[in-house]
Amino acid sequence: MAGQLLKVSSLATAVLASSGFYLYNRPLNLNDLSVIRFGRAAATTVIISFDYLTAFKHVEHGTDEYWALRSKVHLRSAERLRDLCCANRGTFIKVGQHLGALDYLLPEEYTSTLRVLHSRAPQSSLEEIQQVIREELGKELSELFVSFEEKPRGAASLAQVHKAVLHDGRTVAIKIQHPKVQRQSSKDIVMMEALLRMVHWLCPDFAFMWLVEEAKKNMPLELDFLNEGHNAERVANMLAHFPFLKVPMIHWDLSTKRILTMEFAEGGQVNDREYMKKHGINVNEISENLGRMYSEMIFVHGFVHCDPHPGNVLVRKCPQSKKTEITLLDHGLYQVLQPDFRLNYCQLWQALIKGDMSGVELYSLRLGAGDLFPLFACVLTARSWNAVNAGIGSVPVTHSEDVEIRTNAALYLPQISELLNRVPRQMLLLLKTNDLLRGIETTLQTRASSSSFINMSRCCIRAMARHNRSKAQSRMSHLQITLAESMNLWSLTLYELFLWVKGSTMGHWLTALLAFLH
């Protein structure tokens, strides 16, 4: 017995000693432990839930005091959520950035607070970056590059980008995944799912499980940089007819699942009005081209870049041609729209632009909105119900309408949560994309311009004609569809010309002359 105890104690001593030696040589970062990350997330969830459950007990619903208190609770809860994302990093920052982009779906206190996460992304040390390069490419930095900038040009939730020069003189951007993200992401998603289920059990009105479902599906794709490279090449070929669009070329010999090497792109962020003014870039041209590009992706091809936040869209004036270019970066997250979904979505937008309410109801129902179709129309367009009834293509956006939309977003949060759980999963990333594009338009002060609706209509006409031609049974039907398509596109071009003349100096003169003659 004593001998067995001696063996056990010797074994235990050896295990403890080797464990201590291992931890001594590999310093333990407590933030990497799942129990620490889960404990931090659980504590934040409990505090936020308790705050919402108790803060309004002694305040009458609907009073000025209630709304003031509600705004304060939203703000402090958003700040706690932001701090949690910054502490746990990785997947938490990614989800927080997603929430920060959901303008008109979440209260303004949340979106404005969480939006800063785009500039709070973590940075890996040079030693960590070198280790990832050794593991993936099997070489040292000096063997691969003539020069390598130690300070990253940009840091995101999953990776960071460095500028380097190859031995043949070409300048490249290297996107390198943070070393611990791959290992932690699946655990983080399980953790979020458990906590969200707990919150939903405490507050049935809170129904944001769609966030976890999207993270489960999209995170593995975003962590595979080879997938991102293939997406970049696909969209470059698909939109090659747009001379203003640039997609950096991929260097496949220096790319793996955790490293993506691409052509280096210059330019300012698409929301930087000062940069555009300094370089003589027309903001209206940028906004219009961005709308053309995304309308083509959504309505015609059904292959949509779903992360157009300002850091991923650069603009510049080409030194050689002097023409304005848009560079699209970060191709990790794309949505492939099913044909039926894309056509119903196409018909819905045509109805929204024209104010065809029977069409709005019909196609909203087909897209799963059910009896919440009025809310769905408002969420999709970020317009009031009055503007939707009048046709969003003919009613300009006003500041008072924006305030009304934000107020209603806070009032109807339970219904919005229910709506987001009803609609097809494809719709969620489209809503995020809409909000990011709308944010850019708001910054550039070009939101809801006539040209954007004309471009959308043009793409919808082309998409429907393509679909109808694929179903045509005879050459005559095929010809009729093509002629109808041409007529509709020509009518849009004439309308666009009319708007241009109306807004020009000549148009103002003609208007003044007609008024004088009348």
Coordinates of C-alpha atoms in Angstrom, one line a residue:
M1 CA 0.0 0.0 0.0
A2 CA 2.8 2.4 1.0
G3 CA 4.6 1.5 -2.3
Q4 CA 1.4 2.4 -4.3
L5 CA 1.1 5.7 -2.4
L6 CA 4.7 6.5 -3.1
K7 CA 4.2 5.8 -6.9
V8 CA 1.1 8.0 -7.0
S9 CA 2.7 10.8 -5.1
S10 CA 5.8 10.5 -7.3
L11 CA 3.6 10.7 -10.4
A12 CA 1.7 13.6 -9.1
T13 CA 4.9 15.4 -8.2
A14 CA 6.2 14.8 -11.7
V15 CA 3.0 16.0 -13.3
L16 CA 2.9 19.2 -11.2
A17 CA 6.6 19.8 -11.8
S18 CA 6.3 19.4 -15.6
S19 CA 3.1 21.5 -15.6
G20 CA 4.9 24.3 -13.7
F21 CA 7.9 24.1 -16.1
Y22 CA 5.5 24.2 -19.1
L23 CA 3.7 27.3 -17.7
Y24 CA 7.0 28.9 -16.8
N25 CA 8.2 28.6 -20.3
R26 CA 4.8 29.5 -21.8
P27 CA 3.4 32.4 -19.7
L28 CA -0.3 32.0 -19.1
N29 CA -2.6 34.7 -20.2
L30 CA -5.7 34.6 -18.1
N31 CA -7.7 36.2 -20.8
D32 CA -7.2 33.0 -22.9
L33 CA -8.9 30.8 -20.4
S34 CA -12.5 30.0 -21.3
V35 CA -13.6 30.1 -17.7
I36 CA -12.4 33.7 -17.4
R37 CA -14.0 34.8 -20.7
F38 CA -17.3 33.1 -19.8
G39 CA -17.3 34.5 -16.3
R40 CA -16.7 38.0 -17.6
A41 CA -19.5 37.6 -20.2
A42 CA -21.9 36.1 -17.8
A43 CA -21.3 38.8 -15.2
T44 CA -22.0 41.5 -17.8
T45 CA -25.1 39.8 -19.0
V46 CA -26.5 39.5 -15.5
I47 CA -25.8 43.1 -14.7
I48 CA -27.4 44.4 -17.9
S49 CA -30.4 42.1 -17.5
F50 CA -30.9 43.1 -13.8
D51 CA -30.6 46.8 -14.8
Y52 CA -33.4 46.5 -17.3
L53 CA -35.6 44.4 -15.0
T54 CA -35.4 46.8 -12.0
A55 CA -34.7 50.3 -13.4
F56 CA -38.3 51.0 -14.4
K57 CA -40.2 49.7 -11.4
H58 CA -41.1 53.0 -9.9
V59 CA -41.5 55.0 -13.1
E60 CA -44.7 55.3 -15.1
H61 CA -44.5 54.0 -18.6
G62 CA -44.7 56.7 -21.3
T63 CA -43.8 59.7 -19.2
D64 CA -40.9 62.0 -19.9
E65 CA -39.1 60.6 -16.8
Y66 CA -39.5 57.1 -18.3
W67 CA -38.0 58.0 -21.7
A68 CA -35.1 59.8 -20.0
L69 CA -34.4 56.9 -17.8
R70 CA -34.7 54.4 -20.7
S71 CA -32.1 56.3 -22.6
K72 CA -29.7 56.2 -19.6
V73 CA -30.2 52.5 -19.2
H74 CA -29.6 51.9 -22.9
L75 CA -26.4 54.0 -22.7
R76 CA -24.9 52.3 -19.7
S77 CA -25.8 48.9 -21.0
A78 CA -24.2 49.6 -24.3
E79 CA -21.1 50.8 -22.6
R80 CA -20.9 47.6 -20.5
L81 CA -21.3 45.6 -23.7
R82 CA -18.6 47.6 -25.4
D83 CA -16.2 47.0 -22.5
L84 CA -17.0 43.3 -22.6
C85 CA -16.2 43.1 -26.3
C86 CA -12.9 45.0 -25.8
A87 CA -11.9 42.6 -23.0
N88 CA -12.8 39.3 -24.7
R89 CA -11.7 40.5 -28.2
G90 CA -11.9 38.3 -31.2
T91 CA -15.4 37.0 -31.9
F92 CA -16.9 39.4 -29.3
I93 CA -15.6 42.4 -31.2
K94 CA -16.9 41.0 -34.5
V95 CA -20.4 40.6 -33.1
G96 CA -20.3 44.0 -31.4
Q97 CA -19.3 45.6 -34.7
H98 CA -22.3 43.9 -36.4
L99 CA -24.6 45.3 -33.7
G100 CA -23.0 48.8 -34.1
A101 CA -23.9 48.7 -37.8
L102 CA -27.6 48.0 -37.2
D103 CA -28.8 51.6 -37.4
Y104 CA -32.6 51.9 -37.2
L105 CA -32.8 48.4 -35.8
L106 CA -31.3 49.2 -32.4
P107 CA -31.6 52.2 -30.2
E108 CA -29.1 55.0 -31.1
E109 CA -27.4 54.6 -27.7
Y110 CA -26.2 51.1 -28.7
T111 CA -25.2 51.8 -32.3
S112 CA -23.2 55.0 -31.5
T113 CA -21.4 53.3 -28.5
L114 CA -20.6 50.0 -30.3
R115 CA -19.5 51.7 -33.5
V116 CA -16.2 52.7 -31.9
L117 CA -15.3 49.0 -31.9
H118 CA -14.1 49.4 -35.5
S119 CA -11.2 51.5 -34.0
R120 CA -10.8 49.4 -30.8
A121 CA -9.8 46.2 -32.5
P122 CA -6.8 44.3 -30.9
Q123 CA -3.3 44.2 -32.3
S124 CA -1.0 41.2 -32.2
S125 CA 2.7 41.8 -31.4
L126 CA 5.4 41.4 -34.1
E127 CA 6.5 38.2 -32.4
E128 CA 3.0 36.7 -32.7
I129 CA 2.8 37.8 -36.3
Q130 CA 6.2 36.2 -37.1
Q131 CA 5.1 33.0 -35.4
V132 CA 2.0 32.8 -37.6
I133 CA 4.1 33.4 -40.7
R134 CA 6.5 30.7 -39.7
E135 CA 3.7 28.2 -39.1
E136 CA 1.9 29.0 -42.4
L137 CA 4.6 29.8 -44.9
G138 CA 7.6 28.0 -43.3
K139 CA 9.9 31.0 -43.7
E140 CA 11.2 34.0 -41.8
L141 CA 10.2 37.6 -42.7
S142 CA 13.6 38.4 -44.1
E143 CA 13.4 35.5 -46.5
L144 CA 10.0 36.6 -47.9
F145 CA 10.2 40.4 -47.9
V146 CA 12.8 43.2 -48.6
S147 CA 10.9 45.3 -46.0
F148 CA 8.0 44.7 -43.6
E149 CA 6.3 47.5 -41.7
E150 CA 6.1 46.5 -38.0
K151 CA 3.2 48.8 -37.3
P152 CA 0.0 47.4 -38.9
R153 CA -1.8 49.6 -41.4
G154 CA -5.1 48.4 -40.0
A155 CA -6.3 46.0 -37.2
A156 CA -9.6 44.3 -37.2
S157 CA -11.3 41.8 -34.9
L158 CA -9.9 38.7 -36.6
A159 CA -6.7 39.9 -38.3
Q160 CA -4.4 42.8 -39.0
V161 CA -2.8 44.2 -42.2
H162 CA 0.9 45.0 -42.7
K163 CA 2.5 46.7 -45.7
A164 CA 5.6 44.9 -47.2
V165 CA 7.8 44.9 -50.3
L166 CA 8.6 41.6 -52.1
H167 CA 12.1 40.8 -53.4
D168 CA 10.9 41.6 -56.9
G169 CA 10.0 45.1 -55.9
R170 CA 6.2 44.7 -55.7
T171 CA 4.4 46.4 -52.8
V172 CA 1.9 44.1 -51.0
A173 CA -0.6 44.1 -48.1
I174 CA -0.5 41.1 -45.9
K175 CA -3.5 40.2 -43.9
I176 CA -2.5 38.0 -40.9
Q177 CA -4.9 36.3 -38.6
H178 CA -4.6 36.9 -34.8
P179 CA -3.0 33.7 -33.4
K180 CA -5.7 32.8 -30.9
V181 CA -8.8 33.6 -32.9
Q182 CA -9.2 30.3 -34.6
R183 CA -9.1 28.4 -31.3
Q184 CA -11.3 30.7 -29.3
S185 CA -14.1 31.5 -31.9
S186 CA -16.1 28.2 -31.6
K187 CA -16.0 28.4 -27.8
D188 CA -17.0 32.0 -27.8
I189 CA -20.1 31.3 -30.0
V190 CA -21.2 28.5 -27.7
M191 CA -20.8 30.9 -24.8
M192 CA -22.9 33.6 -26.5
E193 CA -25.6 31.2 -27.4
A194 CA -25.9 30.1 -23.8
L195 CA -26.0 33.6 -22.5
L196 CA -28.5 34.8 -25.1
R197 CA -30.8 31.9 -24.3
M198 CA -30.6 32.9 -20.6
V199 CA -31.5 36.6 -21.5
H200 CA -34.4 35.4 -23.7
W201 CA -35.7 33.3 -20.8
L202 CA -35.6 36.3 -18.4
C203 CA -36.9 38.8 -21.0
P204 CA -39.1 37.0 -23.7
D205 CA -39.2 40.2 -25.7
F206 CA -35.5 39.9 -26.3
A207 CA -35.2 37.6 -29.3
F208 CA -31.7 38.0 -30.8
M209 CA -30.8 34.4 -31.3
W210 CA -30.4 35.2 -35.0
L211 CA -27.1 36.8 -34.1
V212 CA -25.7 33.5 -32.9
E213 CA -27.1 31.6 -35.9
E214 CA -25.3 34.1 -38.2
A215 CA -22.1 33.9 -36.3
K216 CA -22.1 30.1 -36.4
K217 CA -22.5 30.1 -40.1
N218 CA -20.3 33.0 -41.1
M219 CA -17.3 32.8 -38.6
P220 CA -15.7 29.7 -40.2
L221 CA -16.0 31.4 -43.6
E222 CA -14.4 34.6 -42.4
L223 CA -11.6 32.7 -40.7
D224 CA -10.7 31.0 -44.0
F225 CA -8.6 33.5 -46.0
L226 CA -8.4 31.3 -49.0
N227 CA -12.2 31.6 -49.3
E228 CA -11.8 35.4 -49.0
G229 CA -9.3 35.3 -51.9
H230 CA -11.6 33.3 -54.1
N231 CA -14.5 35.7 -53.3
A232 CA -12.2 38.7 -54.3
E233 CA -11.5 37.1 -57.7
R234 CA -15.1 36.2 -58.3
V235 CA -16.4 39.7 -57.7
A236 CA -13.6 41.3 -59.7
N237 CA -14.6 39.2 -62.7
M238 CA -18.3 39.7 -62.1
L239 CA -18.1 43.5 -62.0
A240 CA -15.2 43.9 -64.5
H241 CA -17.5 46.1 -66.7
F242 CA -17.3 48.9 -64.0
P243 CA -14.0 50.7 -64.8
F244 CA -14.2 52.6 -61.5
L245 CA -14.0 49.4 -59.3
K246 CA -10.7 48.0 -58.2
V247 CA -10.2 44.7 -56.3
P248 CA -6.6 44.0 -55.2
M249 CA -5.0 41.1 -57.0
I250 CA -4.2 38.0 -54.8
H251 CA -0.7 36.6 -54.5
W252 CA -1.7 32.9 -54.1
D253 CA 1.9 31.7 -53.5
L254 CA 2.0 33.7 -50.3
S255 CA -1.6 33.0 -49.1
T256 CA -3.0 30.3 -46.8
K257 CA -6.0 29.9 -44.6
R258 CA -4.5 32.3 -42.0
I259 CA -2.5 34.6 -44.3
L260 CA -3.7 36.6 -47.4
T261 CA -1.2 38.5 -49.5
M262 CA -2.6 40.9 -52.0
E263 CA -1.7 44.0 -54.1
F264 CA -1.3 47.1 -51.9
A265 CA -4.1 49.7 -52.4
E266 CA -3.8 53.4 -51.7
G267 CA -6.7 55.8 -50.9
G268 CA -8.8 57.4 -48.3
Q269 CA -11.8 55.9 -46.5
V270 CA -15.1 56.4 -48.3
N271 CA -16.6 58.5 -45.5
D272 CA -13.6 60.9 -45.4
R273 CA -15.1 64.1 -46.9
E274 CA -11.9 66.1 -46.2
Y275 CA -9.8 63.6 -48.1
M276 CA -12.2 63.8 -51.1
K277 CA -12.2 67.6 -51.0
K278 CA -8.4 67.8 -50.9
H279 CA -8.0 65.4 -53.8
G280 CA -10.9 66.8 -55.9
I281 CA -13.1 63.8 -55.7
N282 CA -16.9 64.3 -56.3
V283 CA -18.9 62.8 -53.4
N284 CA -22.0 62.5 -55.6
E285 CA -20.0 60.4 -58.1
I286 CA -18.7 58.1 -55.4
S287 CA -22.1 57.6 -53.8
E288 CA -23.7 56.9 -57.2
N289 CA -21.0 54.4 -58.2
L290 CA -21.2 52.7 -54.9
G291 CA -25.0 52.3 -55.4
R292 CA -24.6 51.0 -58.9
M293 CA -22.0 48.4 -57.7
Y294 CA -24.2 47.1 -54.9
S295 CA -27.4 47.2 -56.9
E296 CA -25.7 45.0 -59.5
M297 CA -24.5 42.6 -56.8
I298 CA -27.8 42.3 -55.1
F299 CA -30.4 42.3 -57.8
V300 CA -28.6 41.0 -60.9
H301 CA -26.0 38.5 -59.6
G302 CA -27.2 37.7 -56.1
F303 CA -23.6 37.6 -54.8
V304 CA -23.2 40.4 -52.2
H305 CA -20.2 41.8 -50.3
C306 CA -21.7 42.2 -46.8
D307 CA -19.1 44.3 -45.0
P308 CA -18.9 47.7 -46.6
H309 CA -17.9 49.6 -43.5
P310 CA -15.8 52.7 -44.4
G311 CA -12.5 50.9 -43.6
N312 CA -13.2 48.4 -46.3
V313 CA -14.1 50.9 -49.1
L314 CA -11.3 53.2 -50.2
V315 CA -11.5 56.0 -52.8
R316 CA -8.8 57.8 -54.8
K317 CA -8.1 59.7 -58.0
C318 CA -5.9 57.5 -60.3
P319 CA -2.6 59.4 -60.9
Q320 CA -2.5 58.2 -64.5
S321 CA -6.1 58.4 -65.8
K322 CA -7.2 61.1 -63.3
K323 CA -10.4 59.2 -62.9
T324 CA -12.0 58.4 -59.5
E325 CA -11.7 54.8 -58.3
I326 CA -13.4 52.8 -55.6
T327 CA -11.3 49.9 -54.0
L328 CA -13.3 47.2 -52.3
L329 CA -11.4 45.3 -49.5
D330 CA -12.2 42.5 -47.1
H331 CA -14.0 39.9 -49.1
G332 CA -14.4 37.3 -46.3
L333 CA -18.2 37.8 -45.9
Y334 CA -20.5 37.3 -48.9
Q335 CA -24.1 36.4 -49.1
V336 CA -25.3 34.2 -52.0
L337 CA -29.0 35.0 -52.6
Q338 CA -31.3 32.2 -53.7
P339 CA -33.0 33.0 -57.1
D340 CA -36.6 33.0 -55.6
F341 CA -35.5 35.2 -52.7
R342 CA -33.6 37.6 -55.0
L343 CA -36.5 38.0 -57.4
N344 CA -39.0 38.6 -54.6
Y345 CA -36.6 41.1 -53.0
C346 CA -36.2 42.8 -56.4
Q347 CA -40.0 43.1 -56.8
L348 CA -40.3 44.4 -53.3
W349 CA -37.9 47.3 -54.0
Q350 CA -39.7 48.2 -57.2
A351 CA -42.9 48.4 -55.2
L352 CA -41.3 50.5 -52.5
I353 CA -39.8 53.0 -55.0
K354 CA -43.2 53.4 -56.8
G355 CA -45.4 53.4 -53.6
D356 CA -47.2 50.3 -54.8
M357 CA -48.7 49.2 -51.5
S358 CA -50.3 46.0 -52.7
G359 CA -46.9 45.0 -54.1
V360 CA -45.2 45.9 -50.8
E361 CA -47.6 43.7 -48.9
L362 CA -47.4 40.8 -51.4
Y363 CA -43.6 40.6 -51.6
S364 CA -43.1 41.3 -47.9
L365 CA -45.3 38.3 -47.1
R366 CA -43.3 36.2 -49.6
L367 CA -40.1 37.2 -47.8
G368 CA -41.5 36.0 -44.4
A369 CA -42.6 39.3 -42.8
G370 CA -46.2 38.1 -42.3
D371 CA -48.5 40.7 -40.5
L372 CA -45.4 42.7 -39.7
F373 CA -45.0 43.8 -43.3
P374 CA -45.4 47.6 -42.6
L375 CA -42.6 47.4 -40.0
F376 CA -40.5 45.3 -42.5
A377 CA -40.9 48.0 -45.2
C378 CA -39.8 50.7 -42.7
V379 CA -36.8 48.7 -41.4
L380 CA -35.7 47.9 -45.0
T381 CA -35.8 51.4 -46.2
A382 CA -35.2 53.3 -43.0
R383 CA -38.2 55.5 -44.0
S384 CA -41.4 56.4 -42.2
W385 CA -44.7 54.6 -43.1
N386 CA -45.9 57.8 -44.6
A387 CA -42.9 58.0 -46.9
V388 CA -43.4 54.3 -47.8
N389 CA -47.0 54.9 -48.7
A390 CA -46.0 57.9 -51.0
G391 CA -43.2 55.9 -52.7
I392 CA -39.7 56.4 -51.3
G393 CA -38.4 57.3 -54.8
S394 CA -40.5 60.5 -54.8
V395 CA -40.3 61.7 -51.1
P396 CA -37.0 63.3 -49.9
V397 CA -35.5 62.3 -46.5
T398 CA -35.9 64.9 -43.8
H399 CA -34.2 65.3 -40.4
S400 CA -37.6 65.0 -38.6
E401 CA -38.2 61.7 -40.4
D402 CA -34.8 60.4 -39.2
V403 CA -35.7 61.4 -35.6
E404 CA -39.1 59.6 -36.0
I405 CA -37.4 56.4 -37.3
R406 CA -34.9 56.3 -34.4
T407 CA -37.7 56.9 -31.8
N408 CA -39.8 54.1 -33.3
A409 CA -36.8 51.8 -33.3
A410 CA -36.7 52.0 -29.5
L411 CA -40.5 51.7 -29.2
Y412 CA -40.8 48.7 -31.4
L413 CA -37.7 46.7 -30.4
P414 CA -39.7 43.5 -29.4
Q415 CA -41.5 43.6 -32.8
I416 CA -38.2 44.2 -34.6
S417 CA -36.6 41.2 -32.8
E418 CA -39.6 39.1 -33.8
L419 CA -39.4 40.2 -37.4
L420 CA -35.6 39.4 -37.6
N421 CA -36.4 35.9 -36.3
R422 CA -39.1 35.5 -39.0
V423 CA -37.3 36.6 -42.2
P424 CA -35.0 34.3 -44.1
R425 CA -31.4 34.2 -42.8
Q426 CA -30.2 35.8 -46.1
M427 CA -32.1 38.9 -45.2
L428 CA -30.1 39.6 -42.1
L429 CA -26.8 40.3 -43.8
L430 CA -28.6 42.4 -46.5
L431 CA -30.1 44.5 -43.7
K432 CA -26.6 45.0 -42.3
T433 CA -25.3 45.9 -45.7
N434 CA -28.1 48.4 -46.2
D435 CA -27.3 50.0 -42.9
L436 CA -23.6 50.3 -43.7
L437 CA -24.3 51.8 -47.1
R438 CA -26.9 54.2 -45.7
G439 CA -24.4 55.3 -43.1
I440 CA -21.9 56.2 -45.9
E441 CA -24.5 58.1 -47.8
T442 CA -25.5 60.0 -44.6
T443 CA -21.9 61.0 -44.0
L444 CA -21.5 62.1 -47.7
Q445 CA -24.9 63.9 -47.5
T446 CA -26.1 62.0 -50.6
R447 CA -28.7 59.8 -48.9
A448 CA -31.7 58.7 -50.9
S449 CA -30.8 60.6 -54.0
S450 CA -32.8 60.2 -57.1
S451 CA -29.8 58.6 -58.9
S452 CA -29.6 55.8 -56.3
F453 CA -33.2 54.8 -56.9
I454 CA -32.8 55.0 -60.7
N455 CA -29.8 52.7 -60.5
M456 CA -31.8 50.3 -58.3
S457 CA -34.7 50.3 -60.7
R458 CA -32.4 49.8 -63.7
C459 CA -30.9 46.7 -62.0
C460 CA -34.3 45.4 -61.0
I461 CA -35.5 45.7 -64.6
R462 CA -32.5 43.8 -65.9
A463 CA -32.8 41.1 -63.3
M464 CA -36.5 40.5 -64.0
A465 CA -35.9 40.4 -67.8
R466 CA -33.1 37.9 -67.4
H467 CA -35.3 35.7 -65.3
N468 CA -38.2 36.0 -67.7
R469 CA -36.0 35.2 -70.7
S470 CA -34.8 32.0 -68.9
K471 CA -38.5 30.9 -68.7
A472 CA -39.5 32.0 -72.3
Q473 CA -40.8 29.1 -74.5
S474 CA -40.3 30.7 -77.9
R475 CA -38.0 33.2 -79.7
M476 CA -40.9 35.6 -80.0
S477 CA -41.4 35.7 -76.2
H478 CA -37.7 36.1 -75.8
L479 CA -37.7 39.1 -78.2
Q480 CA -40.8 40.7 -76.6
I481 CA -39.1 40.5 -73.1
T482 CA -35.9 42.0 -74.5
L483 CA -37.9 44.9 -76.2
A484 CA -39.8 45.6 -73.1
E485 CA -36.6 45.6 -71.1
S486 CA -35.0 48.1 -73.5
M487 CA -38.1 50.4 -73.4
N488 CA -38.1 50.4 -69.6
L489 CA -34.4 51.2 -69.5
W490 CA -34.8 54.0 -72.0
S491 CA -37.6 55.5 -70.0
L492 CA -35.4 55.5 -67.0
T493 CA -32.6 57.1 -69.0
L494 CA -34.9 59.9 -70.2
Y495 CA -36.2 60.5 -66.7
E496 CA -32.6 60.7 -65.5
L497 CA -31.9 63.2 -68.2
F498 CA -35.0 65.2 -67.2
L499 CA -33.7 65.4 -63.6
W500 CA -30.3 66.5 -64.7
V501 CA -31.7 69.3 -66.9
K502 CA -34.1 70.3 -64.1
G503 CA -31.2 70.6 -61.6
S504 CA -28.8 72.4 -64.0
T505 CA -28.4 76.1 -64.5
M506 CA -30.3 75.9 -67.8
G507 CA -33.1 74.1 -66.0
H508 CA -33.4 77.0 -63.4
W509 CA -33.5 79.5 -66.3
L510 CA -36.2 77.6 -68.1
T511 CA -38.2 77.3 -64.9
A512 CA -37.9 81.0 -64.2
L513 CA -38.8 81.8 -67.8
L514 CA -42.0 79.6 -67.7
A515 CA -43.0 81.2 -64.4
F516 CA -42.5 84.7 -65.9
L517 CA -44.6 83.8 -69.1
H518 CA -47.3 82.2 -66.9

